[in-house]
Amino acid sequence: MTVSLLGAAEIRALAADLDVTPTKKLGQNFVVDANTVRKIVAVARVTAADRVVEVGPGLGSLTLAILETGARVTAVEIDRRLAARLDATARAHGVPDGALTVVAADALAVTDLPGEPDVLVANLPYNVSVPVLLHFMEHFPGIGRGVVMVQAEVGERLAAPAGSKIYGAPSVKAAWYGAWRLAGTVSRQVFWPVPNVDSVLVAFDRDATPRGDETERRRTFRIVDAAFQQRRKMLRQALAGVLGGSAAQASAILEAAGVAPTARGEELTIDDYVAVAHASASLASLGE
């Protein structure tokens, strides 16, 4: 199978034909460089055996690069004009019937997808990249790995280790699912229109064994949110509201989890937060 990719001139022609003007509201910056989309697919290690979900395919430049490998793709696109055109673009570029499924929907509202995807590859809109990633990791446990292109600041935060200045709630929540790493930089010049921010590739691999069930995840994430909402405060104060209602009760739970009550949120790893959540649940059950 030979799939041809989109060039810059054809992307602009497609946009004009559809009367699509890239908007900041939807975070639309279309990739117009074939080498870049092939690089993303290579970093994601996509093969013909994979079932890939792509979020925000836009006019299809990255979509075609994924399909070029022989993989099957489910593309989720919120802009119905773009979603309606994607099939025709794929056929015109040599994609066989059945290789591409287009879902016209808001990615944040999707909880079920055809094809049971096992790889996520996407150029994510800057304004919703973290919510979309966490939503897909939560609702599609079959996704075992992936690569996303995001704003550099967002990517660095996702991959940040505990103790760093940019480590925050997104870093911890992403780590609940597995390991994240920076996997390359992307020039502003490969986009149309050219964005005013830098972009990076972030790769992830889901842990083979889940850290906990949905109840444990929600409990842990509540604690993470509370810790970073008041990140300058010691945890015994920042977590008082979610760990019993007082600093003394929060301290007792933190000590039971092996965490210093005087620590701050950015010092804790995901394993520390899970330990606090478990201690909280254990002490709550003892008090019942």
Short mmCIF file of C-alpha atoms in Angstrom, two decimals:
data_model
loop_
_atom_site.label_atom_id
_atom_site.label_comp_id
_atom_site.label_asym_id
_atom_site.label_seq_id
_atom_site.Cartn_x
_atom_site.Cartn_y
_atom_site.Cartn_z
CA MET A 1 0.00 0.00 0.00
CA THR A 2 1.31 3.41 -0.98
CA VAL A 3 -0.10 6.40 0.88
CA SER A 4 0.93 9.90 -0.20
CA LEU A 5 1.16 12.71 2.32
CA LEU A 6 -0.22 16.23 2.26
CA GLY A 7 2.00 19.12 1.24
CA ALA A 8 1.77 22.72 2.42
CA ALA A 9 0.06 23.95 -0.75
CA GLU A 10 -2.56 21.19 -0.66
CA ILE A 11 -3.28 21.83 3.02
CA ARG A 12 -3.96 25.50 2.32
CA ALA A 13 -6.10 24.55 -0.69
CA LEU A 14 -8.13 22.11 1.42
CA ALA A 15 -8.68 24.74 4.09
CA ALA A 16 -9.81 27.27 1.47
CA ASP A 17 -12.17 24.74 -0.12
CA LEU A 18 -13.74 24.02 3.28
CA ASP A 19 -13.76 27.69 4.23
CA VAL A 20 -11.72 26.79 7.30
CA THR A 21 -9.67 29.47 8.99
CA PRO A 22 -7.52 28.06 11.80
CA THR A 23 -8.79 29.46 15.09
CA LYS A 24 -7.15 30.06 18.46
CA LYS A 25 -10.38 28.97 20.16
CA LEU A 26 -9.95 25.41 18.85
CA GLY A 27 -6.17 25.57 19.07
CA GLN A 28 -5.84 24.77 15.39
CA ASN A 29 -2.30 24.85 14.03
CA PHE A 30 -1.98 22.49 11.07
CA VAL A 31 1.32 20.67 10.45
CA VAL A 32 2.44 21.31 6.88
CA ASP A 33 5.73 19.39 6.88
CA ALA A 34 5.83 15.71 5.87
CA ASN A 35 9.10 15.02 7.69
CA THR A 36 7.57 16.19 10.97
CA VAL A 37 4.52 13.93 10.82
CA ARG A 38 6.70 10.96 9.85
CA LYS A 39 8.96 11.75 12.81
CA ILE A 40 5.98 11.70 15.18
CA VAL A 41 4.85 8.32 13.84
CA ALA A 42 8.39 6.92 14.11
CA VAL A 43 8.76 8.08 17.72
CA ALA A 44 5.41 6.44 18.50
CA ARG A 45 6.73 3.16 17.02
CA VAL A 46 3.54 2.67 15.03
CA THR A 47 3.34 -0.58 13.05
CA ALA A 48 0.76 -2.20 10.78
CA ALA A 49 -0.44 -4.25 13.76
CA ASP A 50 -1.50 -1.19 15.76
CA ARG A 51 -4.95 0.30 16.26
CA VAL A 52 -4.31 4.02 16.63
CA VAL A 53 -6.58 6.75 17.94
CA GLU A 54 -5.77 10.26 16.75
CA VAL A 55 -7.33 13.27 18.44
CA GLY A 56 -7.82 16.41 16.34
CA PRO A 57 -6.74 15.15 12.90
CA GLY A 58 -7.62 18.48 11.30
CA LEU A 59 -7.01 18.30 7.55
CA GLY A 60 -5.26 14.93 7.82
CA SER A 61 -1.51 15.46 7.56
CA LEU A 62 -0.61 13.36 10.61
CA THR A 63 -3.49 10.95 9.87
CA LEU A 64 -2.00 10.02 6.51
CA ALA A 65 1.45 9.51 8.04
CA ILE A 66 -0.03 7.06 10.56
CA LEU A 67 -2.00 5.25 7.83
CA GLU A 68 1.18 5.03 5.75
CA THR A 69 2.43 2.40 8.22
CA GLY A 70 -0.55 0.16 7.53
CA ALA A 71 -2.06 0.76 10.97
CA ARG A 72 -5.79 1.25 11.38
CA VAL A 73 -6.81 4.69 12.64
CA THR A 74 -9.80 6.07 14.50
CA ALA A 75 -9.75 9.86 14.21
CA VAL A 76 -11.75 12.02 16.64
CA GLU A 77 -12.48 15.49 15.26
CA ILE A 78 -14.65 18.18 16.86
CA ASP A 79 -14.92 20.36 13.72
CA ARG A 80 -17.61 18.67 11.63
CA ARG A 81 -16.43 20.26 8.38
CA LEU A 82 -13.00 18.71 8.85
CA ALA A 83 -14.44 15.38 9.99
CA ALA A 84 -16.70 15.17 6.93
CA ARG A 85 -13.80 15.72 4.53
CA LEU A 86 -11.23 13.41 6.08
CA ASP A 87 -12.45 10.18 4.45
CA ALA A 88 -12.31 11.70 0.97
CA THR A 89 -8.82 13.06 1.60
CA ALA A 90 -7.65 9.63 2.77
CA ARG A 91 -9.08 7.86 -0.29
CA ALA A 92 -7.52 10.43 -2.60
CA HIS A 93 -4.12 9.68 -1.07
CA GLY A 94 -4.26 5.92 -1.41
CA VAL A 95 -5.77 4.81 1.88
CA PRO A 96 -7.79 1.58 1.47
CA ASP A 97 -11.39 1.31 2.63
CA GLY A 98 -11.75 0.32 6.26
CA ALA A 99 -8.37 1.64 7.41
CA LEU A 100 -9.78 4.94 8.70
CA THR A 101 -12.78 5.55 10.94
CA VAL A 102 -13.77 9.16 11.60
CA VAL A 103 -15.67 10.10 14.76
CA ALA A 104 -17.15 13.60 14.69
CA ALA A 105 -17.20 14.47 18.38
CA ASP A 106 -15.64 16.47 21.18
CA ALA A 107 -12.75 14.34 22.44
CA LEU A 108 -13.59 15.26 26.03
CA ALA A 109 -17.06 13.72 25.62
CA VAL A 110 -15.94 10.45 24.01
CA THR A 111 -16.07 7.42 26.29
CA ASP A 112 -16.33 4.66 23.70
CA LEU A 113 -14.52 4.16 20.40
CA PRO A 114 -14.66 1.60 17.62
CA GLY A 115 -11.61 -0.51 17.00
CA GLU A 116 -10.35 -0.73 20.62
CA PRO A 117 -7.30 1.53 20.09
CA ASP A 118 -4.01 0.55 21.71
CA VAL A 119 -1.88 3.56 20.66
CA LEU A 120 -2.58 7.30 20.94
CA VAL A 121 -0.94 9.67 18.47
CA ALA A 122 -1.99 13.30 18.25
CA ASN A 123 -1.16 16.93 17.64
CA LEU A 124 -3.18 18.20 20.57
CA PRO A 125 -4.74 21.66 20.74
CA TYR A 126 -2.76 23.71 23.22
CA ASN A 127 -5.79 24.83 25.23
CA VAL A 128 -7.13 21.35 26.08
CA SER A 129 -4.12 19.06 25.82
CA VAL A 130 -3.88 17.96 29.47
CA PRO A 131 -7.65 17.38 29.97
CA VAL A 132 -7.81 15.39 26.72
CA LEU A 133 -4.82 13.23 27.64
CA LEU A 134 -6.10 12.45 31.13
CA HIS A 135 -9.60 11.76 29.75
CA PHE A 136 -8.27 9.23 27.23
CA MET A 137 -5.99 7.55 29.75
CA GLU A 138 -8.93 7.20 32.14
CA HIS A 139 -11.53 5.95 29.68
CA PHE A 140 -9.41 3.82 27.34
CA PRO A 141 -7.25 1.47 29.42
CA GLY A 142 -6.34 -0.43 26.25
CA ILE A 143 -4.11 2.47 25.16
CA GLY A 144 -0.69 1.19 26.15
CA ARG A 145 1.57 3.83 24.67
CA GLY A 146 1.58 6.96 22.58
CA VAL A 147 3.15 10.20 21.45
CA VAL A 148 1.53 13.62 21.53
CA MET A 149 2.70 16.96 20.26
CA VAL A 150 1.89 19.70 22.75
CA GLN A 151 3.00 23.16 23.79
CA ALA A 152 6.53 22.95 25.21
CA GLU A 153 5.49 24.27 28.62
CA VAL A 154 2.75 21.63 28.87
CA GLY A 155 5.01 18.81 27.72
CA GLU A 156 7.75 19.74 30.16
CA ARG A 157 5.22 19.78 32.98
CA LEU A 158 3.82 16.36 32.04
CA ALA A 159 7.29 14.82 32.09
CA ALA A 160 8.60 16.74 35.14
CA PRO A 161 9.99 14.74 38.08
CA ALA A 162 9.00 15.37 41.69
CA GLY A 163 10.93 18.23 43.25
CA SER A 164 11.26 20.33 40.09
CA LYS A 165 9.78 23.83 39.86
CA ILE A 166 7.39 22.88 37.06
CA TYR A 167 6.17 19.68 38.72
CA GLY A 168 2.47 20.00 39.43
CA ALA A 169 -0.91 18.29 39.44
CA PRO A 170 -0.71 17.35 35.72
CA SER A 171 2.67 15.68 36.34
CA VAL A 172 1.30 13.57 39.19
CA LYS A 173 -1.96 12.65 37.47
CA ALA A 174 -0.16 11.61 34.29
CA ALA A 175 2.23 9.48 36.36
CA TRP A 176 -0.76 7.59 37.81
CA TYR A 177 -1.02 5.88 34.42
CA GLY A 178 2.63 5.33 33.57
CA ALA A 179 5.95 6.87 32.55
CA TRP A 180 6.16 10.06 30.48
CA ARG A 181 9.21 11.53 28.78
CA LEU A 182 10.15 14.33 26.41
CA ALA A 183 10.83 12.78 23.01
CA GLY A 184 11.82 15.68 20.76
CA THR A 185 11.28 19.30 19.82
CA VAL A 186 9.25 20.66 16.92
CA SER A 187 9.99 23.85 15.01
CA ARG A 188 7.31 26.53 14.92
CA GLN A 189 7.88 26.79 11.17
CA VAL A 190 6.24 23.42 10.42
CA PHE A 191 2.83 24.77 11.42
CA TRP A 192 0.25 26.84 9.60
CA PRO A 193 -0.40 29.32 10.99
CA VAL A 194 2.94 29.67 12.81
CA PRO A 195 2.17 29.57 16.57
CA ASN A 196 3.73 31.95 19.07
CA VAL A 197 4.81 29.07 21.33
CA ASP A 198 7.28 26.20 21.00
CA SER A 199 6.13 22.58 20.74
CA VAL A 200 7.55 19.27 21.95
CA LEU A 201 6.81 15.59 21.57
CA VAL A 202 5.88 13.72 24.72
CA ALA A 203 5.92 9.93 24.74
CA PHE A 204 4.32 7.68 27.33
CA ASP A 205 4.08 4.00 28.22
CA ARG A 206 1.26 2.81 30.42
CA ASP A 207 2.22 0.73 33.44
CA ALA A 208 1.49 -2.96 32.99
CA THR A 209 -0.28 -3.07 36.37
CA PRO A 210 -2.81 -0.32 37.31
CA ARG A 211 -2.03 1.62 40.49
CA GLY A 212 -5.57 1.22 41.73
CA ASP A 213 -9.24 1.13 40.86
CA GLU A 214 -11.45 4.07 39.99
CA THR A 215 -12.31 4.84 43.62
CA GLU A 216 -8.62 4.94 44.53
CA ARG A 217 -7.82 7.11 41.52
CA ARG A 218 -10.48 9.65 42.43
CA ARG A 219 -9.36 9.75 46.05
CA THR A 220 -5.73 10.21 45.02
CA PHE A 221 -6.54 12.94 42.50
CA ARG A 222 -8.58 14.87 45.10
CA ILE A 223 -5.55 14.86 47.37
CA VAL A 224 -3.27 15.93 44.51
CA ASP A 225 -5.57 18.83 43.61
CA ALA A 226 -5.71 20.01 47.21
CA ALA A 227 -1.91 19.82 47.59
CA PHE A 228 -1.23 21.98 44.53
CA GLN A 229 -4.04 24.46 45.06
CA GLN A 230 -2.01 25.68 48.04
CA ARG A 231 1.42 24.49 46.95
CA ARG A 232 3.32 26.94 49.17
CA LYS A 233 1.73 25.54 52.30
CA MET A 234 2.92 22.49 54.21
CA LEU A 235 0.82 19.43 53.45
CA ARG A 236 -0.65 19.27 56.95
CA GLN A 237 -2.31 22.61 56.17
CA ALA A 238 -2.96 22.22 52.43
CA LEU A 239 -4.61 18.83 52.91
CA ALA A 240 -6.56 19.56 56.07
CA GLY A 241 -9.79 20.01 54.11
CA VAL A 242 -9.60 16.61 52.41
CA LEU A 243 -7.94 14.64 55.22
CA GLY A 244 -10.30 14.92 58.11
CA GLY A 245 -10.88 18.64 58.45
CA SER A 246 -7.95 19.67 60.65
CA ALA A 247 -4.18 19.97 60.42
CA ALA A 248 -3.81 17.46 63.27
CA GLN A 249 -5.89 14.83 61.47
CA ALA A 250 -4.05 15.50 58.20
CA SER A 251 -0.73 15.10 60.02
CA ALA A 252 -1.78 11.73 61.45
CA ILE A 253 -2.71 10.43 57.99
CA LEU A 254 0.47 11.77 56.40
CA GLU A 255 2.61 10.14 59.09
CA ALA A 256 0.76 6.85 58.62
CA ALA A 257 1.64 7.06 54.93
CA GLY A 258 5.30 7.72 55.67
CA VAL A 259 5.10 11.33 54.47
CA ALA A 260 6.37 14.28 56.51
CA PRO A 261 3.49 16.61 57.43
CA THR A 262 5.85 19.54 56.84
CA ALA A 263 6.53 18.51 53.22
CA ARG A 264 5.02 20.39 50.30
CA GLY A 265 3.09 19.02 47.36
CA GLU A 266 5.89 19.21 44.81
CA GLU A 267 8.10 16.96 46.94
CA LEU A 268 5.82 13.91 46.65
CA THR A 269 5.90 11.28 43.91
CA ILE A 270 2.78 9.57 42.63
CA ASP A 271 3.59 6.64 44.92
CA ASP A 272 3.62 9.01 47.91
CA TYR A 273 0.21 10.38 46.95
CA VAL A 274 -1.18 6.88 46.55
CA ALA A 275 0.16 6.00 50.01
CA VAL A 276 -1.57 9.05 51.50
CA ALA A 277 -4.83 8.08 49.78
CA HIS A 278 -4.57 4.53 51.14
CA ALA A 279 -3.81 5.78 54.65
CA SER A 280 -6.77 8.15 54.44
CA ALA A 281 -9.11 5.34 53.42
CA SER A 282 -7.74 3.00 56.11
CA LEU A 283 -8.11 5.51 58.94
CA ALA A 284 -11.58 6.47 57.72
CA SER A 285 -12.70 2.83 57.81
CA LEU A 286 -11.29 2.39 61.32
CA GLY A 287 -13.36 5.35 62.47
CA GLU A 288 -16.61 3.95 61.11
#
